[in-house]
PDB file of C-alpha atoms in Angstrom:
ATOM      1  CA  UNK T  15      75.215  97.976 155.433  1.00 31.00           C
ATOM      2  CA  UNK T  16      77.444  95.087 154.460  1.00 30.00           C
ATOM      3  CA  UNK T  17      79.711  93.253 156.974  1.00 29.00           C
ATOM      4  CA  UNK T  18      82.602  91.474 156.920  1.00 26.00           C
ATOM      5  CA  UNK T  19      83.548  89.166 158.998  1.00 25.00           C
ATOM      6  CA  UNK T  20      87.105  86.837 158.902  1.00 24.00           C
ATOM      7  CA  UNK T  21      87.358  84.023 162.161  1.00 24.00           C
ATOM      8  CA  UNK T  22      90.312  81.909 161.977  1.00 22.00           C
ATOM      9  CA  UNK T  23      89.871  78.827 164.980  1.00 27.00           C
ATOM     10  CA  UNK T  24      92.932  77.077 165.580  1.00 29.00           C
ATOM     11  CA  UNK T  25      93.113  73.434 167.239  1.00 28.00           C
ATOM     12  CA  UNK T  26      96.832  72.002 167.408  1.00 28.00           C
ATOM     13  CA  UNK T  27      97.776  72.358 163.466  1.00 29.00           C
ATOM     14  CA  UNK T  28      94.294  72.566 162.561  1.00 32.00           C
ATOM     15  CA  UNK T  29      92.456  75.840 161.233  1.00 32.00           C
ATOM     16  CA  UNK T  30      89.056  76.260 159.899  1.00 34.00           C
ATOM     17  CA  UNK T  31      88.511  79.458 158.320  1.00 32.00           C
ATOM     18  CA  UNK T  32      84.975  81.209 158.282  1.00 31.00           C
ATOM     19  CA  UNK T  33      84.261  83.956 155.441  1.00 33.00           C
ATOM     20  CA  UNK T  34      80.923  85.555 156.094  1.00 32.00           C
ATOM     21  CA  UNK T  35      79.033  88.254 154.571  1.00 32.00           C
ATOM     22  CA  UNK T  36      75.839  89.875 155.223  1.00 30.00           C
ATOM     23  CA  UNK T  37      74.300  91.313 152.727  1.00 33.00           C
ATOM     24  CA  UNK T  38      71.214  93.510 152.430  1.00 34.00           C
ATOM     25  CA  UNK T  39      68.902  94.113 155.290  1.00 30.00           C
ATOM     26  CA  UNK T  40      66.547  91.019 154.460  1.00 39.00           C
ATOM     27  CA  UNK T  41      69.590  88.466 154.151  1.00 78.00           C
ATOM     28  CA  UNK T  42      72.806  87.102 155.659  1.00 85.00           C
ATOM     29  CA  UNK T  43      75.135  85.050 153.517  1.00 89.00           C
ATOM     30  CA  UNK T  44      77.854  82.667 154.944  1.00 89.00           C
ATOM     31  CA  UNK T  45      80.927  80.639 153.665  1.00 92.00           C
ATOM     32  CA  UNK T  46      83.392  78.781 155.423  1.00 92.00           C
ATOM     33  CA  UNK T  47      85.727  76.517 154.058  1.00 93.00           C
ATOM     34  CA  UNK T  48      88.026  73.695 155.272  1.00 92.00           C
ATOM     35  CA  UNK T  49      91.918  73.230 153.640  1.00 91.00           C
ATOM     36  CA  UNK T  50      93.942  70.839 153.349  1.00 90.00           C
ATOM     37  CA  UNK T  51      97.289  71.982 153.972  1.00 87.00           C
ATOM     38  CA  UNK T  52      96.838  71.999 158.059  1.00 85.00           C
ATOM     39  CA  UNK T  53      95.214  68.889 158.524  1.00 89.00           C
ATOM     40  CA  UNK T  54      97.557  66.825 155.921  1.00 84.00           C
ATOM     41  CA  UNK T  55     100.059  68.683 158.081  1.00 84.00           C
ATOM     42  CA  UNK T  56      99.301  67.663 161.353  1.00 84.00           C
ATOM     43  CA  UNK T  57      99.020  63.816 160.462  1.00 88.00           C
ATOM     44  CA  UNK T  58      95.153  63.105 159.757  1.00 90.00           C
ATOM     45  CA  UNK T  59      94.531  59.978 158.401  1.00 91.00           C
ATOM     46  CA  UNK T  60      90.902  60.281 158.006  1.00 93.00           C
ATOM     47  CA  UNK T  61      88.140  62.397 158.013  1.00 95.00           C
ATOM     48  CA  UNK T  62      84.728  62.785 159.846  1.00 96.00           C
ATOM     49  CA  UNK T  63      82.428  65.136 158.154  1.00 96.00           C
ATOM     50  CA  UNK T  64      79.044  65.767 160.001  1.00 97.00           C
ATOM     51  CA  UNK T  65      75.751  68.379 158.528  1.00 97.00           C
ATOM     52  CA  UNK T  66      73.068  68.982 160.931  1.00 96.00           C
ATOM     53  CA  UNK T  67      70.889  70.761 158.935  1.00 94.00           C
ATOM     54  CA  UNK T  68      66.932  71.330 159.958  1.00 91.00           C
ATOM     55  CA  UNK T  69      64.550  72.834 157.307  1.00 89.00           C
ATOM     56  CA  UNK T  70      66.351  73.738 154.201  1.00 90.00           C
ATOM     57  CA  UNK T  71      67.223  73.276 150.641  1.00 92.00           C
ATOM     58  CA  UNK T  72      70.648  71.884 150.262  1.00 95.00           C
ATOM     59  CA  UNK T  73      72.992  70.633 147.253  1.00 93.00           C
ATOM     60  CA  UNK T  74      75.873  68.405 148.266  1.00 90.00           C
ATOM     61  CA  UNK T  75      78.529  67.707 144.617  1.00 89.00           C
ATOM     62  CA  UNK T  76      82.139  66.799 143.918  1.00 91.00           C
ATOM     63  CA  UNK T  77      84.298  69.719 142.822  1.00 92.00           C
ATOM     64  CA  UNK T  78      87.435  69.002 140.982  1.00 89.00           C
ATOM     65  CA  UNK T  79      89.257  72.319 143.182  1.00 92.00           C
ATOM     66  CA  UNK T  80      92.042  70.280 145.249  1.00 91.00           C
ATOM     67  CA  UNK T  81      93.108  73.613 147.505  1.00 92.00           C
ATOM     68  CA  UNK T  82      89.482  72.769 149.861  1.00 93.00           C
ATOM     69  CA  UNK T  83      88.173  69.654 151.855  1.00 93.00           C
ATOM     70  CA  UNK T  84      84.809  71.112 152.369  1.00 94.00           C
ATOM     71  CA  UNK T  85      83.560  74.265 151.023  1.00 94.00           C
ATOM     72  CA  UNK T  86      79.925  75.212 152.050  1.00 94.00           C
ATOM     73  CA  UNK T  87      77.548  78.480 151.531  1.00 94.00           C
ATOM     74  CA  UNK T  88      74.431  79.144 153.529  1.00 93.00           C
ATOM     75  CA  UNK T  89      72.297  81.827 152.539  1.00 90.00           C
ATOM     76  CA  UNK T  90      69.429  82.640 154.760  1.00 84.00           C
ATOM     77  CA  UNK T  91      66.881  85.279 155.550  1.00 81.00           C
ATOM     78  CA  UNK T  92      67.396  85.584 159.457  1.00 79.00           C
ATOM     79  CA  UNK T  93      70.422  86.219 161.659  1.00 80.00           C
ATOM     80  CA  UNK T  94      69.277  83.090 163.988  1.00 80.00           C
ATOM     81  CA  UNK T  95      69.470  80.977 161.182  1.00 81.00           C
ATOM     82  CA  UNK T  96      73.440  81.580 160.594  1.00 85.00           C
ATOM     83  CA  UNK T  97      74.943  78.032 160.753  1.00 88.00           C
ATOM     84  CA  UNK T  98      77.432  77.251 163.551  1.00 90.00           C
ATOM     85  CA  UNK T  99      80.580  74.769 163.323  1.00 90.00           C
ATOM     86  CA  UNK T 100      82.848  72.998 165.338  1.00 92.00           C
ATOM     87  CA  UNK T 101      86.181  71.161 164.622  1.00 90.00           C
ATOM     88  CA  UNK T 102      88.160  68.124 167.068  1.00 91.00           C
ATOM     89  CA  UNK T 103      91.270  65.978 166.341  1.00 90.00           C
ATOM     90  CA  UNK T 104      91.702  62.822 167.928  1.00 88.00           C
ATOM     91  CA  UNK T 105      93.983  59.578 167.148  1.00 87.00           C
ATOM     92  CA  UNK T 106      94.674  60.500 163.547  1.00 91.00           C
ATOM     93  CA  UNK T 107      91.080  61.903 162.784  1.00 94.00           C
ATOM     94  CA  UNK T 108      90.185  65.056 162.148  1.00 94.00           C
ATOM     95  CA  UNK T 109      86.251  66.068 162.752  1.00 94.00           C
ATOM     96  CA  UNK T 110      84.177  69.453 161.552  1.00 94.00           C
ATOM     97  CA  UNK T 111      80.582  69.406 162.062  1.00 96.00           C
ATOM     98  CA  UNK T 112      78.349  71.885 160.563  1.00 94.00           C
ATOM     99  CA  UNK T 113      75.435  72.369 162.243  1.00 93.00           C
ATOM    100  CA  UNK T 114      71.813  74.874 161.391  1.00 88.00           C
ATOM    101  CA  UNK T 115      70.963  78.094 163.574  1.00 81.00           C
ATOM    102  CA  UNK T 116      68.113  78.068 165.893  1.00 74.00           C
ATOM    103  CA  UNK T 117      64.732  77.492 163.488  1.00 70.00           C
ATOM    104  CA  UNK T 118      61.958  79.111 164.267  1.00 63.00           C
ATOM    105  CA  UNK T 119      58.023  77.973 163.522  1.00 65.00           C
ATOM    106  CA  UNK T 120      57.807  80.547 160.838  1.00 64.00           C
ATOM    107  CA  UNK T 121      61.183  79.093 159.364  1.00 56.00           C
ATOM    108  CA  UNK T 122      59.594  75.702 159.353  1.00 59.00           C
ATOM    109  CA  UNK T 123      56.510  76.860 157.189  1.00 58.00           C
ATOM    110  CA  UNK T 124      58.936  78.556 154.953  1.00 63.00           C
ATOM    111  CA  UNK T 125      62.557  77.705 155.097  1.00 56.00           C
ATOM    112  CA  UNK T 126      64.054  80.850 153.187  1.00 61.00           C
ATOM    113  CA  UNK T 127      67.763  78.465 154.034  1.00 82.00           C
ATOM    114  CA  UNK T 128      70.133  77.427 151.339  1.00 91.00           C
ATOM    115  CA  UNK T 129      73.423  75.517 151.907  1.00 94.00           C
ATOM    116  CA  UNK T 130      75.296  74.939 149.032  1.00 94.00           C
ATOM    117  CA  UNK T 131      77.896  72.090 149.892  1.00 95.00           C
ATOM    118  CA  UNK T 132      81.132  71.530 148.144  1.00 94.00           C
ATOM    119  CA  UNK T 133      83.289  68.017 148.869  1.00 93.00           C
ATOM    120  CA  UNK T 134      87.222  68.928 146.850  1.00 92.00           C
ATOM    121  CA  UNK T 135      89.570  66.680 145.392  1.00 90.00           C
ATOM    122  CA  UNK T 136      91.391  64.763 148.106  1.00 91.00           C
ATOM    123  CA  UNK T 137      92.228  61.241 149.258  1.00 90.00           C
ATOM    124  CA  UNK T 138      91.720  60.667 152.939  1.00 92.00           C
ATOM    125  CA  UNK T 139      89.076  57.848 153.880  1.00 95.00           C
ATOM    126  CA  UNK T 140      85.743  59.965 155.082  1.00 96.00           C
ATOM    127  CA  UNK T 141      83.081  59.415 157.423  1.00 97.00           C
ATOM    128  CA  UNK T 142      80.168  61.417 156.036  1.00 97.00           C
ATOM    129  CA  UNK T 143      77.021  61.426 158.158  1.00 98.00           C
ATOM    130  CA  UNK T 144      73.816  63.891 157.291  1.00 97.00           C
ATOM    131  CA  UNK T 145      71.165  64.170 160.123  1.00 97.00           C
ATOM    132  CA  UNK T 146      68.431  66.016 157.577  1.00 96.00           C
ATOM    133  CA  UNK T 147      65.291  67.392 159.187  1.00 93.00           C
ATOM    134  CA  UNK T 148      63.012  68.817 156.944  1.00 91.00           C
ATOM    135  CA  UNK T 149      65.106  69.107 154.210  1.00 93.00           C
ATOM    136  CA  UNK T 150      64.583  69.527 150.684  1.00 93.00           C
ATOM    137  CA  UNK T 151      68.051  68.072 148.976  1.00 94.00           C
ATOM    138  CA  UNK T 152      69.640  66.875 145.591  1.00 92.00           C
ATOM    139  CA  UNK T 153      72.661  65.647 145.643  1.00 94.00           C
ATOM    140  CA  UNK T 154      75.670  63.656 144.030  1.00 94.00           C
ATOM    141  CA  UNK T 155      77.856  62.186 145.775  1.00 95.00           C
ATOM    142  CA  UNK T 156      79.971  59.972 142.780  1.00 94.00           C
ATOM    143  CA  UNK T 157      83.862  60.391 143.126  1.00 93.00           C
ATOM    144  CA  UNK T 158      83.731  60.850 146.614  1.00 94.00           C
ATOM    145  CA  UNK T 159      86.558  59.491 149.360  1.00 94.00           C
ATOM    146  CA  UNK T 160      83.836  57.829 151.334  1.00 96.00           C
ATOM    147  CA  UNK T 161      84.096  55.007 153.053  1.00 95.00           C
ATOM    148  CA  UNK T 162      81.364  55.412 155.639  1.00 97.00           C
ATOM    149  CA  UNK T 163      77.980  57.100 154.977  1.00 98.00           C
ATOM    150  CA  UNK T 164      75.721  57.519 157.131  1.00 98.00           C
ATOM    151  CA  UNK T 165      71.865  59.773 156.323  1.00 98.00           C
ATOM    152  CA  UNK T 166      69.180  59.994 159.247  1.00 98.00           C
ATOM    153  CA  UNK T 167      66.392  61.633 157.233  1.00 98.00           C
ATOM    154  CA  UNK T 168      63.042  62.844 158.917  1.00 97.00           C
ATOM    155  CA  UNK T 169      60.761  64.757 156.733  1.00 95.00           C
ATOM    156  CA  UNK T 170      62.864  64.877 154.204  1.00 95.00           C
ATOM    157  CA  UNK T 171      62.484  65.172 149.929  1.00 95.00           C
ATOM    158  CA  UNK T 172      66.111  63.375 149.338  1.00 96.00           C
ATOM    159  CA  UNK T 173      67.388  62.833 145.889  1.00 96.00           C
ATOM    160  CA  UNK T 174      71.108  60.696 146.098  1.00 97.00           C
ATOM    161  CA  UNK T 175      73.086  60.094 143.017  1.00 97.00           C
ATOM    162  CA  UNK T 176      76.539  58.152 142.771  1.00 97.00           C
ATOM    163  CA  UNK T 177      76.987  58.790 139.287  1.00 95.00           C
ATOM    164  CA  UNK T 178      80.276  57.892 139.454  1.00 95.00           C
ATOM    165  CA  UNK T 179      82.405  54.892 141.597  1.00 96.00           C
ATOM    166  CA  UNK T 180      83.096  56.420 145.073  1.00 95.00           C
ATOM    167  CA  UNK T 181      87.385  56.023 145.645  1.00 93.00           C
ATOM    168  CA  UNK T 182      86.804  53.986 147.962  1.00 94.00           C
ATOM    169  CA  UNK T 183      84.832  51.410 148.690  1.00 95.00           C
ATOM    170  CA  UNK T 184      81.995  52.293 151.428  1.00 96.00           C
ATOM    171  CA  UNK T 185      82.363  49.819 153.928  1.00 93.00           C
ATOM    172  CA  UNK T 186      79.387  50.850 156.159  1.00 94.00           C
ATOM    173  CA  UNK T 187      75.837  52.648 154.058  1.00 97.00           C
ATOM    174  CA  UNK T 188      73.000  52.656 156.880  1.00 97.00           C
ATOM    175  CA  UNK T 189      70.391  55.006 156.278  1.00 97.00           C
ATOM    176  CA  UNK T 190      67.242  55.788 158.857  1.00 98.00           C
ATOM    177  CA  UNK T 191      64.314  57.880 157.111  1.00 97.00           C
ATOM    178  CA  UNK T 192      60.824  58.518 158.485  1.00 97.00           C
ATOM    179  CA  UNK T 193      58.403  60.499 156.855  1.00 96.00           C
ATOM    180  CA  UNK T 194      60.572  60.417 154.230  1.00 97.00           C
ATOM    181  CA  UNK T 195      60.281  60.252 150.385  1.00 97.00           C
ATOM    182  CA  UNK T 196      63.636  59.252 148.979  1.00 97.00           C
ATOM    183  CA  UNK T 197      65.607  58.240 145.209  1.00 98.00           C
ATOM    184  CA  UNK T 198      69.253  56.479 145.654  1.00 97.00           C
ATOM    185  CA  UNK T 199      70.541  56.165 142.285  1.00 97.00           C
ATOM    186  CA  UNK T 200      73.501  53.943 141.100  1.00 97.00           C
ATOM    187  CA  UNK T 201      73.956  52.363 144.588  1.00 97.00           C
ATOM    188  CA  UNK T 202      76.525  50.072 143.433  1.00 96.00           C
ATOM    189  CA  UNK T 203      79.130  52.621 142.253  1.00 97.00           C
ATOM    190  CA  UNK T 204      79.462  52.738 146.195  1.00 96.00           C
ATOM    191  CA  UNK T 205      80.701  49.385 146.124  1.00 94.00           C
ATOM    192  CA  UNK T 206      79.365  48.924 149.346  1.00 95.00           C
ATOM    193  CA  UNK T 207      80.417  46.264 152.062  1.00 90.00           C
ATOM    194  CA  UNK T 208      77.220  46.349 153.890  1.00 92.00           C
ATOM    195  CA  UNK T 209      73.759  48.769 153.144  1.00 97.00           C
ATOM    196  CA  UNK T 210      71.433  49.242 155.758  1.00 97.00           C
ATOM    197  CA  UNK T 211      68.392  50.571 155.351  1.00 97.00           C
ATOM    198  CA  UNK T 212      65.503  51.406 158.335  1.00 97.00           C
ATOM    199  CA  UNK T 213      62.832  53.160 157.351  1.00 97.00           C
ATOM    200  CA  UNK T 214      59.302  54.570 159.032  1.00 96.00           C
ATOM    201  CA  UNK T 215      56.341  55.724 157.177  1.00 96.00           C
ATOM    202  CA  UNK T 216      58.576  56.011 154.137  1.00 97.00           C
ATOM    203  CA  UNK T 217      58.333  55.815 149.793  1.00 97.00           C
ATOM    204  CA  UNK T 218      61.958  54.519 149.052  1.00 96.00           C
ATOM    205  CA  UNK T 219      63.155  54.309 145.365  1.00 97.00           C
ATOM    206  CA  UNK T 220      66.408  52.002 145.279  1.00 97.00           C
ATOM    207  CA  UNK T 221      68.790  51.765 142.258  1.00 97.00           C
ATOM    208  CA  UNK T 222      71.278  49.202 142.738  1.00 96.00           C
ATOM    209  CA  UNK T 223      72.940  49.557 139.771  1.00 95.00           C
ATOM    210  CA  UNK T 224      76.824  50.734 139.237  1.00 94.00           C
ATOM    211  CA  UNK T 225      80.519  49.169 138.700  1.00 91.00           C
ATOM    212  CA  UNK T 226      80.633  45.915 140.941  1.00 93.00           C
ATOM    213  CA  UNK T 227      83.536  44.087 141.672  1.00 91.00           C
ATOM    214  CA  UNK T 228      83.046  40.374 141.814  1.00 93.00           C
ATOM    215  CA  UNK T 229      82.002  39.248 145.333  1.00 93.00           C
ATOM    216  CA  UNK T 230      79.130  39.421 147.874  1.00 94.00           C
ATOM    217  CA  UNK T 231      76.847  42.419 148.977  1.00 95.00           C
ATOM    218  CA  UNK T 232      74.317  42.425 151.240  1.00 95.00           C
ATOM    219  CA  UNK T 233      71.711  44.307 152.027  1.00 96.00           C
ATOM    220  CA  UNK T 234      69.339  44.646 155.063  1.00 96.00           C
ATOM    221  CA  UNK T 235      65.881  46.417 155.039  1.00 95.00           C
ATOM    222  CA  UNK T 236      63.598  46.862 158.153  1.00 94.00           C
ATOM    223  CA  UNK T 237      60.579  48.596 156.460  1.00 93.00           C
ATOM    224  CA  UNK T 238      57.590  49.573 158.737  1.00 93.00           C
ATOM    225  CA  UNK T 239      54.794  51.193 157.180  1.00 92.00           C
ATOM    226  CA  UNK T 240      55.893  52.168 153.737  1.00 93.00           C
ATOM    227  CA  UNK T 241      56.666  51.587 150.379  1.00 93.00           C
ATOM    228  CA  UNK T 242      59.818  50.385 148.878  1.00 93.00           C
ATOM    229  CA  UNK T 243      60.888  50.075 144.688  1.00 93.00           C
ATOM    230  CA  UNK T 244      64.122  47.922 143.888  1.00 93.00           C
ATOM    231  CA  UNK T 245      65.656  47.912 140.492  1.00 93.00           C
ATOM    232  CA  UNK T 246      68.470  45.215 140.506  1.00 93.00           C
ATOM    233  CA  UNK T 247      71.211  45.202 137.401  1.00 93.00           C
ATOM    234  CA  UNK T 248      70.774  42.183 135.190  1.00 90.00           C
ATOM    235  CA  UNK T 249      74.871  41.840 135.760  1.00 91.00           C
ATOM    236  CA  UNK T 250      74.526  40.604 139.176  1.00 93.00           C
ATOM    237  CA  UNK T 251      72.890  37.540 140.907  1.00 92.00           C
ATOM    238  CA  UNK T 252      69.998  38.225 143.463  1.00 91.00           C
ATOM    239  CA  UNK T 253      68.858  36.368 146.485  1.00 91.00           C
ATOM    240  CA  UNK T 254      66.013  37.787 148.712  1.00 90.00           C
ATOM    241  CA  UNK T 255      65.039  36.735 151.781  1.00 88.00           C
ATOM    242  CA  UNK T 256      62.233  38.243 153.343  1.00 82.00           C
ATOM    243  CA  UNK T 257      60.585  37.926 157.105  1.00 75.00           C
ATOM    244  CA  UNK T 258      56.877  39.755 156.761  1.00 64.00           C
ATOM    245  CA  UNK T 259      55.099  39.932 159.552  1.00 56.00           C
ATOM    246  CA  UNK T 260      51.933  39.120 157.164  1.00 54.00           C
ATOM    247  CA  UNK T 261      53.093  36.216 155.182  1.00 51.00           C
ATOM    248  CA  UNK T 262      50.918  37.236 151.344  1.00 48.00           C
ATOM    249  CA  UNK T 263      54.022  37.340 148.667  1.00 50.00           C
ATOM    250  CA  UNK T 264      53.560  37.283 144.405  1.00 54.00           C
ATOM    251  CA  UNK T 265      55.911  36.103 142.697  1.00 53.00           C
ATOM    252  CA  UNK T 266      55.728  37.425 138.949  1.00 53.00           C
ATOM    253  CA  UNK T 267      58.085  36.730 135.636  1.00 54.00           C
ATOM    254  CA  UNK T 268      60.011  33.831 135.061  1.00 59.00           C
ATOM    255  CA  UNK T 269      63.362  33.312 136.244  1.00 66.00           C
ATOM    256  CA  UNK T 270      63.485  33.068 139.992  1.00 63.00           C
ATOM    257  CA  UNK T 271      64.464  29.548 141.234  1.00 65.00           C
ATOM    258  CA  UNK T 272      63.199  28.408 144.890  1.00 60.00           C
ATOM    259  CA  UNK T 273      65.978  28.181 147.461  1.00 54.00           C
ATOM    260  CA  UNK T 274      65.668  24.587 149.182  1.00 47.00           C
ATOM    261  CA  UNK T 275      66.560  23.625 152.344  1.00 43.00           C
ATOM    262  CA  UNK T 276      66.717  27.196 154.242  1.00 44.00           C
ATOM    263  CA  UNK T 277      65.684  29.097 156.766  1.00 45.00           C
ATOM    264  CA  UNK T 278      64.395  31.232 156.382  1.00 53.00           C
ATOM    265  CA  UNK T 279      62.657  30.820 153.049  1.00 63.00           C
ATOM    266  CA  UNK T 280      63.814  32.771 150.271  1.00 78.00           C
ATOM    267  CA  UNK T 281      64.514  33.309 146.082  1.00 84.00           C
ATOM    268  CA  UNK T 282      67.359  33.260 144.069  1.00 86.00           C
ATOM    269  CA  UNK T 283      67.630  34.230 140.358  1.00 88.00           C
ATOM    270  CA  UNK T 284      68.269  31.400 138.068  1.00 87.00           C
ATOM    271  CA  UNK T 285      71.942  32.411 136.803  1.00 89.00           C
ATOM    272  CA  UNK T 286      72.729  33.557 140.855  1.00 90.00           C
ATOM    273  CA  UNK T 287      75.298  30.749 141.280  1.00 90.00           C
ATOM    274  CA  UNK T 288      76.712  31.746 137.757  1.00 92.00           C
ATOM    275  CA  UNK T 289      77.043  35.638 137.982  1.00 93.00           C
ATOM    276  CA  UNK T 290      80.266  36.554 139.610  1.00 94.00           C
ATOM    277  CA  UNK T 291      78.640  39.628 141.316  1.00 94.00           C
ATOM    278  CA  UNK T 292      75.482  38.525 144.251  1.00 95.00           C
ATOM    279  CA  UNK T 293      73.553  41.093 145.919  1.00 95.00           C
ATOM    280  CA  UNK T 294      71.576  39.694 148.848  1.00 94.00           C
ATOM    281  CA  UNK T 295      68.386  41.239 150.175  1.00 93.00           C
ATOM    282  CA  UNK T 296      67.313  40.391 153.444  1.00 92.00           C
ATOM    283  CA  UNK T 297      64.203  42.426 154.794  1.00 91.00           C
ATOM    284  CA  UNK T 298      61.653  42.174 157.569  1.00 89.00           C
ATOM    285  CA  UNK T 299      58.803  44.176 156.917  1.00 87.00           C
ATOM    286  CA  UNK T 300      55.397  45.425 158.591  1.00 87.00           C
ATOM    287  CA  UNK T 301      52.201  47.092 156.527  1.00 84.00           C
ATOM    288  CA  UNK T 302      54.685  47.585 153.720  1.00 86.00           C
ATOM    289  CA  UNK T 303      54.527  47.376 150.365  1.00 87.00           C
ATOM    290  CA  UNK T 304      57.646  45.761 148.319  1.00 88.00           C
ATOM    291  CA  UNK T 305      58.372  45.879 144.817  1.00 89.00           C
ATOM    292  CA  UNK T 306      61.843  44.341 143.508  1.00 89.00           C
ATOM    293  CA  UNK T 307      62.603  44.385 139.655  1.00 88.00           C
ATOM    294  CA  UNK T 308      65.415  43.173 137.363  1.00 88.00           C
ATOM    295  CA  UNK T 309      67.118  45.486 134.828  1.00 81.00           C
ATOM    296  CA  UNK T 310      65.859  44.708 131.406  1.00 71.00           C
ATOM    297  CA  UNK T 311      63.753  41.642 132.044  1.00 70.00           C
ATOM    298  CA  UNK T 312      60.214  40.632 133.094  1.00 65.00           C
ATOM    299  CA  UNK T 313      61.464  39.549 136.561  1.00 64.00           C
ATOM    300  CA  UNK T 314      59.762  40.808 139.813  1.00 65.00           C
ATOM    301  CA  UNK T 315      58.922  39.762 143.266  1.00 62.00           C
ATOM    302  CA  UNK T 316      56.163  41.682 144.958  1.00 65.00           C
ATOM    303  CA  UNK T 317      55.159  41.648 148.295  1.00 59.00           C
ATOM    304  CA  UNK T 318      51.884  43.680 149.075  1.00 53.00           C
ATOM    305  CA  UNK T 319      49.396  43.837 152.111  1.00 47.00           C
TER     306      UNK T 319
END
């Protein structure tokens, strides 16, 4: 028997409209989509996007469609698994959060839950924030109106492009992952004003390359019991500063100069006063494993123990 079923929630200007259809006995399909008109309408000046999604496989990309905000379609294999959503406006912002039905220990062991997420063409500042529980995911986010992202991963198999620059800079990237195995690519097509990273039990694969303006980025890493790999572009000075808890560190290829004279210790690249672009690494680590490379040179700093 196939269903149809059309909800249309109102708050102030705002609608959200729901399009859901169950389909054969063994599965329920779901979209609901977020437009524009209502919200531009009503005066938003920004938007904060949330996903709570627990035990899925999910694909997050740009569409070029400007008649949607957010477009997303979850396919699942029980009714208690049907996503729920809520909406809010307050002082110029409009919020949706899209959150998973109740998962059950069979759906753990074998999440038959697909969300198919859709960001369209617009140009309101966005506050994207994915809490990701067992969640297998690829996704691009390049050409997105971010400029704050936020990804609490536990459990998770995350792949994150930016394959192209974000439209706006991201002014805040924090990330928390444990148990976690995770590839950023292209970081710096975020041009990001701060990146945070904390991350638990962990193996983190970090990209930092993309278009930089010329200025100052910095980066913090509190790594406890994992692994870490960081490819830096050859276009931009490095520093890194690191606080181990266990002090062993290897320095290998040529090129890094010793800072002098701070506190704490730390290594610079020998054209980092030249390049016009810095990143700056700053990590504290415990039981981890570092590895930090240069694009197209022999340069790396290790840290190991």
């Amino acid at each position: 028997m196939i269903k149809k079923i059309t909800i249309i929630m109102g708050l102030l200007m705002f609608c959200l409209s729901f399009n859901s259809s169950f389909v054969h006995a063994s599965g329920y399909e779901q979209e609901f989509v977020v437009k524009p008109g209502p919200i531009l309408a009503g005066g938003a000046s920004r938007l904060d996007l949330r996903f709570n999604i627990s035990y899925a496989r999910v694909t997050f990309k740009l569409s070029d469609d400007p008649n949607f905000i957010v477009k997303v379609l979850v396919r699942c294999n029980s009714e208690a698994l049907i996503p729920v959503s809520a909406e809010s406006f307050s002082e110029g912002t409009f919020s949706a959060v899209f959150s998973s039905g109740a998962v059950s220990e069979e759906d753990m062991a074998n999440p038959l839950h697909d969300w198919e997420i859709q960001i369209g063409r617009y140009d309101l500042e966005t506050r994207l924030t994915l809490d990701f529980s067992g969640v297998q995911t690829s996704m691009d986010l390049g050409g997105m109106p971010l400029d704050t992202l936020v990804l609490n991963l536990k459990g998770t198999r995350t792949k994150l492009d930016f394959s192209e620059p974000t439209l706006f800079s991201v002014r805040n990237f924090s990330m928390t992952c444990e148990g976690t195995f995770l590839t950023l690519a292209n970081i710096g097509n975020t041009n990001f004003e701060r990146f945070q990273l904390n991350a638990a039990g962990s193996s983190i694969d970090l990209d930092f390359k993309g278009g930089y303006a010329a200025g100052d980025y910095h980066a913090d890493f509190n790594l406890n019991g994992s692994s870490a790999r960081i490819n830096l572009p050859v276009t931009a000075g490095a520093l890194v500063v690191h606080r181990p808890a266990n002090r062993p560190v290897e320095l290998a290829g040529g090129g890094w100069l010793k800072e002098q004279n701070s506190s704490p210790e730390g290594y610079m690249t020998d054209d980092y006063e030249d390049q016009e672009t810095r990143i700056k690494l700053y990590m504290v680590s415990t039981a981890t494993s570092v590895q930090i490379k240069r694009e197209g040179t022999n340069l790396q700093y290790r840290i190991s123990y």
